[in-house]
Amino acid sequence: MKTAYSHGGDIYKFNKDILDFSANINPLGMPEKAKKTIVDNISAYFTYPDYANRELCSALEKFYQVNSRKIVCGNGAADLIYRIVISQKPENALITAPTFSEYEEALSTFSCNIKYHYLREAEDFKLQEDFLDSMDEALNIIFLCSPNNPTGSVIEIDLLSQILEKAKKIGATVVLDQCFLHFIEEEKPYNAIPLLESFDNLIILQAATKIFAMAGLRLGYCFVGNELVADEIRTTLQPWSVSTVASKAGIAALEEADFISKSKAYIKTQRRFLSEKLASLGYKVFPSEANYILIKGSKALGEALRKKGLLIRYCENYKSLNSNFYRLAVKSERENKKLVDALEDLGPKFSEL
């Protein structure tokens, strides 16, 4: 059964002045070309969207070099997670802990048995080769996340290949969530798209939500190694899974060539600034390749910052984490300095466990 809302970005229950560090959205905002396209195409929103997302899939094919027959679009990546589970009907699944909660939510909704592989704090929650030992022949599906949410750790491509090889032997599908891939400074060594040619049991999740700051538009897509599986996922979708405005904006964003590289550079600088400042204030800071940072501090930190008008992501609902863990989005330079100033005002007692 679906539990209560457990994600970041729930700013609506607060006043307008809350500064939200709980949702991991690109601080550079939506690409200008996408904004202009939304307005310029306003007359196109009168008719129903293209149920087959032909123009969008063509743009994604060009950008990612994946055959459009292997691309399925949806109402955000979270929507596609549920669609994948519906289409594949797995009985036994393996996921890591901690990781994005919607994998567990989707699997539980459809009465799938879930096995957990616990990532270790002493290893900065980075996936290791012992994950292979957690894979058994009963598995039908595996969910992985790289960069992982909420840790920001990445999966080495050699290890991912080993996982895919073993999964293929036991007949399991691997769903790899790479929604934060484009925030990695050097993403090529971690980009799993080239593996689609070798592994038809691989599904890669991506989204415009994070990198293109389109959380409110809802646009996700997945790249599927097996065209028949892609067709199965499509059959679960409502006829109009992507709105015309989301499709038009997504296509325009993909055409803004320098936007991703500018975002990478900005995030790298601001992530380093935040990480160093947080560490100097006594917080335990875990290494991250994404646009967010996992830290450890006092159980009272979240409420103390909220009283100062800053919202951070409580992480106690992540399996294997507790109320000492928080996830902080990397935002603009001005906003990040405001967070640091607030933490300095609070003093050292809030960095203590």
One Martini backbone bead per residue (centre of mass of N, CA, C, O) as a GRO file, in nm:
protein
  353
    1MET     BB    1   0.098   0.035   0.020
    2LYS     BB    2   0.069   0.358   0.007
    3THR     BB    3   0.231   0.604   0.148
    4ALA     BB    4   0.315   0.877   0.260
    5TYR     BB    5   0.460   1.150   0.189
    6SER     BB    6   0.847   1.126   0.128
    7HIS     BB    7   0.951   1.392   0.001
    8GLY     BB    8   1.063   1.651  -0.139
    9GLY     BB    9   0.915   1.980  -0.197
   10ASP     BB   10   0.709   2.054   0.052
   11ILE     BB   11   0.617   2.391   0.039
   12TYR     BB   12   0.294   2.429   0.076
   13LYS     BB   13   0.292   2.429   0.409
   14PHE     BB   14   0.434   2.695   0.368
   15ASN     BB   15   0.563   2.976   0.325
   16LYS     BB   16   0.706   3.164   0.067
   17ASP     BB   17   0.998   3.201   0.233
   18ILE     BB   18   1.097   2.931   0.183
   19LEU     BB   19   1.404   2.749   0.163
   20ASP     BB   20   1.471   2.486  -0.069
   21PHE     BB   21   1.679   2.183   0.014
   22SER     BB   22   1.490   1.911  -0.055
   23ALA     BB   23   1.523   1.967  -0.366
   24ASN     BB   24   1.686   1.842  -0.675
   25ILE     BB   25   1.739   2.125  -0.846
   26ASN     BB   26   1.844   2.317  -1.082
   27PRO     BB   27   1.974   2.637  -1.014
   28LEU     BB   28   1.951   2.747  -1.323
   29GLY     BB   29   1.710   2.625  -1.431
   30MET     BB   30   1.541   2.673  -1.702
   31PRO     BB   31   1.578   2.685  -2.013
   32GLU     BB   32   1.518   2.945  -2.221
   33LYS     BB   33   1.405   2.787  -2.464
   34ALA     BB   34   1.182   2.645  -2.302
   35LYS     BB   35   1.027   2.892  -2.209
   36LYS     BB   36   0.964   3.003  -2.491
   37THR     BB   37   0.816   2.752  -2.599
   38ILE     BB   38   0.575   2.753  -2.409
   39VAL     BB   39   0.462   3.024  -2.517
   40ASP     BB   40   0.473   2.984  -2.838
   41ASN     BB   41   0.275   2.701  -2.798
   42ILE     BB   42  -0.013   2.764  -2.673
   43SER     BB   43  -0.205   2.667  -2.912
   44ALA     BB   44  -0.127   2.348  -2.882
   45TYR     BB   45  -0.309   2.294  -2.607
   46PHE     BB   46  -0.595   2.231  -2.731
   47THR     BB   47  -0.495   1.961  -2.801
   48TYR     BB   48  -0.405   1.661  -2.798
   49PRO     BB   49  -0.165   1.466  -2.741
   50ASP     BB   50   0.083   1.263  -2.842
   51TYR     BB   51   0.069   0.931  -2.763
   52ALA     BB   52   0.368   0.860  -2.908
   53ASN     BB   53   0.591   1.082  -2.890
   54ARG     BB   54   0.750   1.139  -3.162
   55GLU     BB   55   0.911   1.405  -3.133
   56LEU     BB   56   1.048   1.332  -2.866
   57CYS     BB   57   1.184   1.062  -2.948
   58SER     BB   58   1.355   1.189  -3.172
   59ALA     BB   59   1.518   1.377  -2.983
   60LEU     BB   60   1.628   1.150  -2.799
   61GLU     BB   61   1.773   0.990  -3.016
   62LYS     BB   62   1.972   1.217  -3.095
   63PHE     BB   63   2.096   1.271  -2.808
   64TYR     BB   64   2.142   0.943  -2.711
   65GLN     BB   65   2.161   0.720  -2.931
   66VAL     BB   66   1.860   0.590  -2.940
   67ASN     BB   67   1.626   0.402  -3.040
   68SER     BB   68   1.293   0.489  -3.042
   69ARG     BB   69   1.186   0.191  -2.984
   70LYS     BB   70   1.351   0.217  -2.687
   71ILE     BB   71   1.146   0.451  -2.609
   72VAL     BB   72   0.990   0.571  -2.303
   73CYS     BB   73   0.730   0.781  -2.200
   74GLY     BB   74   0.647   1.000  -1.911
   75ASN     BB   75   0.520   1.123  -1.590
   76GLY     BB   76   0.791   1.070  -1.513
   77ALA     BB   77   0.992   0.846  -1.349
   78ALA     BB   78   0.787   0.741  -1.141
   79ASP     BB   79   0.583   0.640  -1.344
   80LEU     BB   80   0.777   0.428  -1.480
   81ILE     BB   81   0.823   0.247  -1.242
   82TYR     BB   82   0.530   0.143  -1.232
   83ARG     BB   83   0.514   0.045  -1.530
   84ILE     BB   84   0.733  -0.166  -1.509
   85VAL     BB   85   0.603  -0.338  -1.289
   86ILE     BB   86   0.337  -0.396  -1.434
   87SER     BB   87   0.466  -0.532  -1.693
   88GLN     BB   88   0.658  -0.755  -1.533
   89LYS     BB   89   0.556  -0.893  -1.273
   90PRO     BB   90   0.717  -0.930  -1.012
   91GLU     BB   91   0.808  -1.144  -0.731
   92ASN     BB   92   1.130  -1.069  -0.718
   93ALA     BB   93   1.341  -0.834  -0.543
   94LEU     BB   94   1.626  -0.596  -0.572
   95ILE     BB   95   1.758  -0.362  -0.331
   96THR     BB   96   1.885  -0.093  -0.197
   97ALA     BB   97   2.039   0.044   0.118
   98PRO     BB   98   1.995   0.333   0.042
   99THR     BB   99   1.706   0.466  -0.150
  100PHE     BB  100   1.470   0.520  -0.356
  101SER     BB  101   1.135   0.471  -0.256
  102GLU     BB  102   0.968   0.395  -0.526
  103TYR     BB  103   1.054   0.108  -0.562
  104GLU     BB  104   0.920  -0.008  -0.312
  105GLU     BB  105   0.637   0.104  -0.360
  106ALA     BB  106   0.579  -0.037  -0.629
  107LEU     BB  107   0.633  -0.330  -0.541
  108SER     BB  108   0.428  -0.334  -0.303
  109THR     BB  109   0.169  -0.268  -0.461
  110PHE     BB  110   0.238  -0.564  -0.628
  111SER     BB  111   0.337  -0.792  -0.423
  112CYS     BB  112   0.644  -0.787  -0.392
  113ASN     BB  113   0.932  -0.930  -0.313
  114ILE     BB  114   1.185  -0.790  -0.091
  115LYS     BB  115   1.531  -0.736  -0.124
  116TYR     BB  116   1.818  -0.632   0.072
  117HIS     BB  117   2.101  -0.417   0.017
  118TYR     BB  118   2.339  -0.301   0.238
  119LEU     BB  119   2.486  -0.013   0.276
  120ARG     BB  120   2.794   0.132   0.389
  121GLU     BB  121   2.912   0.387   0.573
  122ALA     BB  122   3.224   0.315   0.569
  123GLU     BB  123   3.173   0.327   0.226
  124ASP     BB  124   2.978   0.565   0.151
  125PHE     BB  125   2.746   0.393   0.013
  126LYS     BB  126   2.899   0.208  -0.186
  127LEU     BB  127   2.896  -0.006  -0.430
  128GLN     BB  128   2.980  -0.349  -0.422
  129GLU     BB  129   3.064  -0.677  -0.507
  130ASP     BB  130   2.867  -0.809  -0.289
  131PHE     BB  131   2.606  -0.781  -0.454
  132LEU     BB  132   2.631  -1.050  -0.612
  133ASP     BB  133   2.554  -1.226  -0.354
  134SER     BB  134   2.243  -1.117  -0.357
  135MET     BB  135   2.210  -1.282  -0.616
  136ASP     BB  136   1.938  -1.480  -0.722
  137GLU     BB  137   1.727  -1.704  -0.900
  138ALA     BB  138   1.451  -1.560  -0.795
  139LEU     BB  139   1.495  -1.318  -0.956
  140ASN     BB  140   1.337  -1.051  -1.169
  141ILE     BB  141   1.435  -0.772  -1.019
  142ILE     BB  142   1.644  -0.468  -1.039
  143PHE     BB  143   1.731  -0.181  -0.841
  144LEU     BB  144   1.917   0.108  -0.944
  145CYS     BB  145   2.141   0.395  -0.846
  146SER     BB  146   2.313   0.643  -1.075
  147PRO     BB  147   2.310   0.837  -0.874
  148ASN     BB  148   2.240   0.808  -0.559
  149ASN     BB  149   1.939   0.817  -0.355
  150PRO     BB  150   2.102   1.026  -0.114
  151THR     BB  151   2.434   0.991  -0.163
  152GLY     BB  152   2.583   1.029  -0.466
  153SER     BB  153   2.668   0.762  -0.560
  154VAL     BB  154   2.848   0.546  -0.779
  155ILE     BB  155   2.865   0.311  -1.047
  156GLU     BB  156   3.070   0.107  -1.170
  157ILE     BB  157   3.082  -0.025  -1.485
  158ASP     BB  158   3.207  -0.302  -1.419
  159LEU     BB  159   2.999  -0.381  -1.207
  160LEU     BB  160   2.749  -0.349  -1.381
  161SER     BB  161   2.828  -0.570  -1.584
  162GLN     BB  162   2.825  -0.801  -1.380
  163ILE     BB  163   2.530  -0.772  -1.301
  164LEU     BB  164   2.412  -0.814  -1.587
  165GLU     BB  165   2.527  -1.094  -1.636
  166LYS     BB  166   2.389  -1.235  -1.396
  167ALA     BB  167   2.099  -1.147  -1.461
  168LYS     BB  168   2.083  -1.295  -1.733
  169LYS     BB  169   2.123  -1.586  -1.619
  170ILE     BB  170   1.857  -1.550  -1.412
  171GLY     BB  171   1.631  -1.358  -1.551
  172ALA     BB  172   1.690  -1.045  -1.494
  173THR     BB  173   1.599  -0.720  -1.443
  174VAL     BB  174   1.758  -0.397  -1.496
  175VAL     BB  175   1.708  -0.096  -1.313
  176LEU     BB  176   1.848   0.222  -1.405
  177ASP     BB  177   1.895   0.515  -1.227
  178GLN     BB  178   1.988   0.836  -1.420
  179CYS     BB  179   1.871   1.129  -1.333
  180PHE     BB  180   2.179   1.243  -1.226
  181LEU     BB  181   2.404   1.218  -1.446
  182HIS     BB  182   2.439   1.531  -1.555
  183PHE     BB  183   2.605   1.614  -1.278
  184ILE     BB  184   2.845   1.478  -1.368
  185GLU     BB  185   3.138   1.578  -1.469
  186GLU     BB  186   3.223   1.267  -1.561
  187GLU     BB  187   2.990   1.067  -1.719
  188LYS     BB  188   3.095   0.847  -1.917
  189PRO     BB  189   3.195   0.617  -1.706
  190TYR     BB  190   2.860   0.598  -1.607
  191ASN     BB  191   2.727   0.550  -1.872
  192ALA     BB  192   2.486   0.293  -1.975
  193ILE     BB  193   2.394   0.306  -2.276
  194PRO     BB  194   2.609   0.117  -2.421
  195LEU     BB  195   2.481  -0.151  -2.277
  196LEU     BB  196   2.221  -0.201  -2.450
  197GLU     BB  197   2.357  -0.378  -2.677
  198SER     BB  198   2.435  -0.625  -2.464
  199PHE     BB  199   2.163  -0.566  -2.276
  200ASP     BB  200   1.821  -0.671  -2.273
  201ASN     BB  201   1.794  -0.633  -1.933
  202LEU     BB  202   1.798  -0.317  -1.972
  203ILE     BB  203   1.692  -0.022  -1.779
  204ILE     BB  204   1.681   0.336  -1.830
  205LEU     BB  205   1.653   0.617  -1.630
  206GLN     BB  206   1.509   0.939  -1.709
  207ALA     BB  207   1.505   1.315  -1.676
  208ALA     BB  208   1.397   1.661  -1.674
  209THR     BB  209   1.353   1.750  -1.381
  210LYS     BB  210   1.651   1.818  -1.288
  211ILE     BB  211   1.841   1.938  -1.515
  212PHE     BB  212   1.574   2.122  -1.637
  213ALA     BB  213   1.372   2.219  -1.424
  214MET     BB  214   1.070   2.018  -1.453
  215ALA     BB  215   0.888   1.915  -1.212
  216GLY     BB  216   0.598   2.045  -1.294
  217LEU     BB  217   0.576   1.890  -1.584
  218ARG     BB  218   0.651   1.602  -1.621
  219LEU     BB  219   0.944   1.424  -1.742
  220GLY     BB  220   1.001   1.099  -1.868
  221TYR     BB  221   1.251   0.833  -1.948
  222CYS     BB  222   1.324   0.522  -2.123
  223PHE     BB  223   1.577   0.273  -2.183
  224VAL     BB  224   1.543  -0.029  -2.383
  225GLY     BB  225   1.695  -0.321  -2.475
  226ASN     BB  226   1.399  -0.436  -2.526
  227GLU     BB  227   1.144  -0.389  -2.744
  228LEU     BB  228   0.926  -0.569  -2.612
  229VAL     BB  229   0.941  -0.429  -2.336
  230ALA     BB  230   0.867  -0.151  -2.436
  231ASP     BB  231   0.584  -0.236  -2.527
  232GLU     BB  232   0.483  -0.325  -2.248
  233ILE     BB  233   0.506  -0.047  -2.115
  234ARG     BB  234   0.317   0.108  -2.310
  235THR     BB  235   0.050  -0.057  -2.238
  236THR     BB  236   0.030   0.092  -1.942
  237LEU     BB  237  -0.036   0.352  -2.061
  238GLN     BB  238  -0.176   0.619  -2.103
  239PRO     BB  239  -0.251   0.787  -2.387
  240TRP     BB  240  -0.147   1.070  -2.220
  241SER     BB  241   0.155   1.082  -2.059
  242VAL     BB  242   0.232   1.350  -2.225
  243SER     BB  243   0.240   1.665  -2.246
  244THR     BB  244   0.281   1.915  -2.466
  245VAL     BB  245   0.446   2.106  -2.286
  246ALA     BB  246   0.660   1.897  -2.201
  247SER     BB  247   0.755   1.816  -2.482
  248LYS     BB  248   0.843   2.095  -2.590
  249ALA     BB  249   1.041   2.161  -2.358
  250GLY     BB  250   1.224   1.912  -2.387
  251ILE     BB  251   1.321   1.962  -2.674
  252ALA     BB  252   1.444   2.242  -2.624
  253ALA     BB  253   1.649   2.157  -2.406
  254LEU     BB  254   1.815   1.958  -2.592
  255GLU     BB  255   1.906   2.214  -2.785
  256GLU     BB  256   2.079   2.327  -2.541
  257ALA     BB  257   2.400   2.256  -2.553
  258ASP     BB  258   2.541   2.415  -2.284
  259PHE     BB  259   2.373   2.357  -2.028
  260ILE     BB  260   2.503   2.103  -1.899
  261SER     BB  261   2.796   2.206  -1.871
  262LYS     BB  262   2.723   2.448  -1.691
  263SER     BB  263   2.596   2.282  -1.464
  264LYS     BB  264   2.840   2.114  -1.382
  265ALA     BB  265   3.026   2.349  -1.303
  266TYR     BB  266   2.843   2.476  -1.089
  267ILE     BB  267   2.804   2.229  -0.906
  268LYS     BB  268   3.097   2.175  -0.839
  269THR     BB  269   3.152   2.443  -0.691
  270GLN     BB  270   2.910   2.431  -0.483
  271ARG     BB  271   2.968   2.155  -0.360
  272ARG     BB  272   3.245   2.222  -0.247
  273PHE     BB  273   3.161   2.454  -0.070
  274LEU     BB  274   2.958   2.301   0.108
  275SER     BB  275   3.136   2.064   0.202
  276GLU     BB  276   3.359   2.233   0.339
  277LYS     BB  277   3.179   2.393   0.535
  278LEU     BB  278   3.044   2.154   0.678
  279ALA     BB  279   3.307   2.022   0.779
  280SER     BB  280   3.409   2.277   0.941
  281LEU     BB  281   3.135   2.248   1.132
  282GLY     BB  282   3.126   1.909   1.192
  283TYR     BB  283   3.009   1.760   0.964
  284LYS     BB  284   2.914   1.479   0.807
  285VAL     BB  285   3.047   1.415   0.476
  286PHE     BB  286   2.944   1.281   0.180
  287PRO     BB  287   3.030   1.178  -0.110
  288SER     BB  288   2.949   1.350  -0.428
  289GLU     BB  289   2.810   1.356  -0.784
  290ALA     BB  290   2.581   1.549  -0.727
  291ASN     BB  291   2.308   1.790  -0.635
  292TYR     BB  292   2.386   1.654  -0.350
  293ILE     BB  293   2.403   1.606   0.018
  294LEU     BB  294   2.517   1.392   0.266
  295ILE     BB  295   2.447   1.415   0.617
  296LYS     BB  296   2.559   1.447   0.967
  297GLY     BB  297   2.360   1.515   1.268
  298SER     BB  298   2.139   1.651   1.443
  299LYS     BB  299   1.804   1.589   1.515
  300ALA     BB  300   1.752   1.921   1.535
  301LEU     BB  301   1.830   2.059   1.263
  302GLY     BB  302   1.575   2.080   1.084
  303GLU     BB  303   1.407   2.261   1.278
  304ALA     BB  304   1.611   2.491   1.311
  305LEU     BB  305   1.606   2.571   1.005
  306ARG     BB  306   1.303   2.619   0.973
  307LYS     BB  307   1.302   2.869   1.170
  308LYS     BB  308   1.499   3.012   0.936
  309GLY     BB  309   1.368   2.925   0.640
  310LEU     BB  310   1.478   2.617   0.607
  311LEU     BB  311   1.465   2.329   0.386
  312ILE     BB  312   1.527   1.993   0.460
  313ARG     BB  313   1.610   1.649   0.421
  314TYR     BB  314   1.477   1.399   0.568
  315CYS     BB  315   1.615   1.043   0.625
  316GLU     BB  316   1.448   0.830   0.806
  317ASN     BB  317   1.284   0.686   0.556
  318TYR     BB  318   1.539   0.554   0.494
  319LYS     BB  319   1.669   0.269   0.463
  320SER     BB  320   1.927   0.268   0.725
  321LEU     BB  321   1.840   0.535   0.827
  322ASN     BB  322   1.829   0.829   1.031
  323SER     BB  323   1.774   1.135   1.213
  324ASN     BB  324   2.087   1.225   1.137
  325PHE     BB  325   1.996   1.245   0.843
  326TYR     BB  326   2.074   1.456   0.549
  327ARG     BB  327   1.957   1.634   0.262
  328LEU     BB  328   2.130   1.859   0.032
  329ALA     BB  329   2.097   2.092  -0.184
  330VAL     BB  330   2.240   2.237  -0.466
  331LYS     BB  331   2.258   2.571  -0.509
  332SER     BB  332   2.302   2.873  -0.510
  333GLU     BB  333   2.530   3.083  -0.393
  334ARG     BB  334   2.338   3.251  -0.219
  335GLU     BB  335   2.188   3.012  -0.084
  336ASN     BB  336   2.434   2.862   0.033
  337LYS     BB  337   2.524   3.098   0.216
  338LYS     BB  338   2.268   3.103   0.384
  339LEU     BB  339   2.304   2.823   0.504
  340VAL     BB  340   2.579   2.866   0.634
  341ASP     BB  341   2.496   3.101   0.815
  342ALA     BB  342   2.287   2.938   0.975
  343LEU     BB  343   2.486   2.724   1.084
  344GLU     BB  344   2.670   2.924   1.232
  345ASP     BB  345   2.447   3.034   1.422
  346LEU     BB  346   2.384   2.757   1.564
  347GLY     BB  347   2.632   2.592   1.593
  348PRO     BB  348   2.799   2.296   1.707
  349LYS     BB  349   2.556   2.124   1.832
  350PHE     BB  350   2.432   2.039   1.534
  351SER     BB  351   2.690   1.840   1.463
  352GLU     BB  352   2.604   1.660   1.681
  353LEU     BB  353   2.507   1.318   1.779
   0.00000   0.00000   0.00000
